[in-house]
Short mmCIF file of C-alpha atoms and ligand atoms in Angstrom, two decimals:
data_model
loop_
_atom_site.label_atom_id
_atom_site.label_comp_id
_atom_site.label_asym_id
_atom_site.label_seq_id
_atom_site.Cartn_x
_atom_site.Cartn_y
_atom_site.Cartn_z
CA UNK A 1 77.54 131.44 131.40
CA UNK A 2 80.69 130.79 129.37
CA UNK A 3 83.03 128.18 130.81
CA UNK A 4 86.23 129.34 132.55
CA UNK A 5 89.04 128.39 130.18
CA UNK A 6 92.13 127.29 132.10
CA UNK A 7 95.64 126.75 130.66
CA UNK A 8 98.44 125.00 132.54
CA UNK A 9 101.97 125.90 131.33
CA UNK A 10 105.43 124.43 132.00
CA UNK A 11 108.63 124.29 129.93
CA UNK A 12 108.39 121.09 127.92
CA UNK A 13 104.65 120.23 128.20
CA UNK A 14 105.56 116.60 128.91
CA UNK A 15 105.90 116.47 132.72
CA UNK A 16 104.28 119.09 134.96
CA UNK A 17 101.62 120.83 132.86
CA UNK A 18 100.07 117.67 131.34
CA UNK A 19 99.85 116.32 134.90
CA UNK A 20 98.20 119.58 136.03
CA UNK A 21 95.77 119.35 133.10
CA UNK A 22 94.86 115.73 133.90
CA UNK A 23 94.38 116.45 137.61
CA UNK A 24 92.26 119.55 136.92
CA UNK A 25 90.17 117.73 134.27
CA UNK A 26 89.48 115.02 136.85
CA UNK A 27 88.16 117.71 139.25
CA UNK A 28 86.12 119.38 136.50
CA UNK A 29 84.45 116.02 135.88
CA UNK A 30 84.09 115.16 139.57
CA UNK A 31 82.52 118.47 140.58
CA UNK A 32 80.85 119.11 137.19
CA UNK A 33 82.55 122.49 136.92
CA UNK A 34 81.74 124.96 134.14
CA UNK A 35 85.39 125.01 133.05
CA UNK A 36 87.80 123.61 130.47
CA UNK A 37 91.50 122.88 130.90
CA UNK A 38 94.41 122.39 128.50
CA UNK A 39 98.20 122.53 128.79
CA UNK A 40 101.14 123.89 126.81
CA UNK A 41 104.89 124.44 127.18
CA UNK A 42 106.93 127.57 126.68
CA UNK A 43 109.61 125.63 124.72
CA UNK A 44 109.17 123.89 121.36
CA UNK A 45 111.27 120.76 122.22
CA UNK A 46 108.39 118.36 122.71
CA UNK A 47 105.69 119.56 120.29
CA UNK A 48 103.59 116.52 119.36
CA UNK A 49 105.12 114.28 122.03
CA UNK A 50 103.08 112.29 124.54
CA UNK A 51 103.74 112.93 128.26
CA UNK A 52 106.72 111.46 130.15
CA UNK A 53 105.87 107.81 130.97
CA UNK A 54 106.63 108.46 134.65
CA UNK A 55 103.90 111.12 134.79
CA UNK A 56 101.48 108.82 132.97
CA UNK A 57 102.26 106.02 135.45
CA UNK A 58 101.97 108.29 138.49
CA UNK A 59 98.51 109.52 137.50
CA UNK A 60 97.28 106.01 136.57
CA UNK A 61 97.28 105.27 140.32
CA UNK A 62 94.64 108.00 140.70
CA UNK A 63 92.55 106.84 137.69
CA UNK A 64 93.69 109.79 135.60
CA UNK A 65 94.73 109.04 132.01
CA UNK A 66 97.00 111.60 130.31
CA UNK A 67 98.49 109.17 127.76
CA UNK A 68 96.67 110.72 124.78
CA UNK A 69 97.95 114.27 125.32
CA UNK A 70 100.29 115.75 122.68
CA UNK A 71 102.72 118.58 123.42
CA UNK A 72 101.91 122.09 122.28
CA UNK A 73 103.80 125.38 122.56
CA UNK A 74 102.39 128.51 124.22
CA UNK A 75 101.88 131.47 121.90
CA UNK A 76 100.55 135.02 122.17
CA UNK A 77 97.11 133.99 120.83
CA UNK A 78 96.65 131.95 123.99
CA UNK A 79 96.01 135.17 125.91
CA UNK A 80 92.73 135.38 123.94
CA UNK A 81 91.94 131.64 124.10
CA UNK A 82 92.17 131.31 127.91
CA UNK A 83 90.88 133.12 131.02
CA UNK A 84 93.34 131.73 133.58
CA UNK A 85 96.95 130.88 132.68
CA UNK A 86 98.90 129.00 135.34
CA UNK A 87 102.70 128.75 135.20
CA UNK A 88 104.54 125.98 137.06
CA UNK A 89 107.65 128.05 137.89
CA UNK A 90 108.96 131.60 137.62
CA UNK A 91 110.88 130.87 134.43
CA UNK A 92 107.65 129.82 132.67
CA UNK A 93 105.91 132.81 134.26
CA UNK A 94 108.51 135.25 132.92
CA UNK A 95 108.43 133.74 129.42
CA UNK A 96 104.63 134.06 129.34
CA UNK A 97 104.68 137.63 130.71
CA UNK A 98 107.31 138.64 128.11
CA UNK A 99 104.76 137.72 125.40
CA UNK A 100 101.89 139.67 127.03
CA UNK A 101 100.47 142.65 125.14
CA UNK A 102 98.66 144.52 127.89
CA UNK A 103 97.48 144.57 131.50
CA UNK A 104 94.48 142.37 130.68
CA UNK A 105 96.83 139.64 129.40
CA UNK A 106 99.05 139.92 132.48
CA UNK A 107 96.14 139.68 134.90
CA UNK A 108 95.35 136.19 133.58
CA UNK A 109 98.76 134.79 134.54
CA UNK A 110 99.95 133.43 137.88
CA UNK A 111 101.97 130.65 139.48
CA UNK A 112 99.82 127.57 140.09
CA UNK A 113 101.02 127.28 143.68
CA UNK A 114 99.62 130.76 144.38
CA UNK A 115 96.36 128.82 144.85
CA UNK A 116 97.74 126.75 147.74
CA UNK A 117 100.50 129.06 149.03
CA UNK A 118 99.38 132.63 148.23
CA UNK A 119 102.08 135.28 148.25
CA UNK A 120 104.92 132.77 148.76
CA UNK A 121 106.16 132.50 145.13
CA UNK A 122 106.37 128.71 145.46
CA UNK A 123 107.17 126.71 142.33
CA UNK A 124 106.46 123.21 141.07
CA UNK A 125 109.93 121.68 140.74
CA UNK A 126 110.71 120.07 137.42
CA UNK A 127 110.74 116.27 137.92
CA UNK A 128 112.25 115.64 134.43
CA UNK A 129 115.73 114.81 135.79
CA UNK A 130 114.30 113.17 138.91
CA UNK A 131 112.74 109.82 139.81
CA UNK A 132 109.27 108.38 140.50
CA UNK A 133 109.22 109.94 143.98
CA UNK A 134 109.68 113.36 142.36
CA UNK A 135 106.72 112.67 140.08
CA UNK A 136 104.64 111.65 143.11
CA UNK A 137 105.64 114.93 144.83
CA UNK A 138 104.58 116.77 141.67
CA UNK A 139 101.18 115.03 141.88
CA UNK A 140 100.75 115.96 145.54
CA UNK A 141 101.42 119.70 145.13
CA UNK A 142 99.41 119.97 141.91
CA UNK A 143 96.47 118.06 143.40
CA UNK A 144 96.38 120.41 146.39
CA UNK A 145 96.46 123.53 144.18
CA UNK A 146 93.88 122.16 141.73
CA UNK A 147 91.52 121.19 144.56
CA UNK A 148 91.59 124.78 145.87
CA UNK A 149 91.06 126.15 142.35
CA UNK A 150 88.19 123.70 141.82
CA UNK A 151 86.48 124.83 145.03
CA UNK A 152 86.62 128.44 143.76
CA UNK A 153 84.84 127.37 140.58
CA UNK A 154 82.05 125.30 142.19
P1 4NP B 201 108.25 119.96 132.02
O1 4NP B 201 109.66 119.20 132.16
O2 4NP B 201 108.57 121.41 131.76
O3 4NP B 201 107.63 119.74 133.34
O4 4NP B 201 107.51 119.29 130.89
C1 4NP B 201 110.63 119.26 131.16
C2 4NP B 201 110.60 118.38 130.13
C3 4NP B 201 111.57 118.40 129.14
C4 4NP B 201 112.58 119.33 129.21
C5 4NP B 201 112.61 120.22 130.25
C6 4NP B 201 111.65 120.19 131.21
N1 4NP B 201 113.59 119.33 128.23
O5 4NP B 201 114.55 120.11 128.39
O6 4NP B 201 113.51 118.59 127.25
#
């Protein structure tokens, strides 16, 4: 069977989505899931940049290394390259949906916290202007959502 190709998307691809990618990759490895995961941002500001050091530091505590990731921007071709596209907030979601070409594209896209809080439209708050506690909160909500997603893929 082909692996399930997962894409995590935020705005800058330096805080939330690289953290989501690292957390999900850790679960793919831990549970030996037939899945791949990558991350991108809807904005071009941080193409080529490594993740925010606060996110790197937060995940180090959980033995997850995201320091080698480099920022990439989401584009329409990604609808063909991925099976599941997870947005961190409704702004990312709307930007992705605006690029969609058809119903099949749109069915791939949802908010990541739909996994842990279905039907509640909850978002992963952007920790970029926050502090280390905000990055820890980002880890907690992403870990919970990724664990539920991982269990669906076992
Ligand atoms: P992210 O956070 O979308 O979680 O990567 C942000 C990072 C950078 C910017 C905005 C959000 N920025 O405006 O540069």
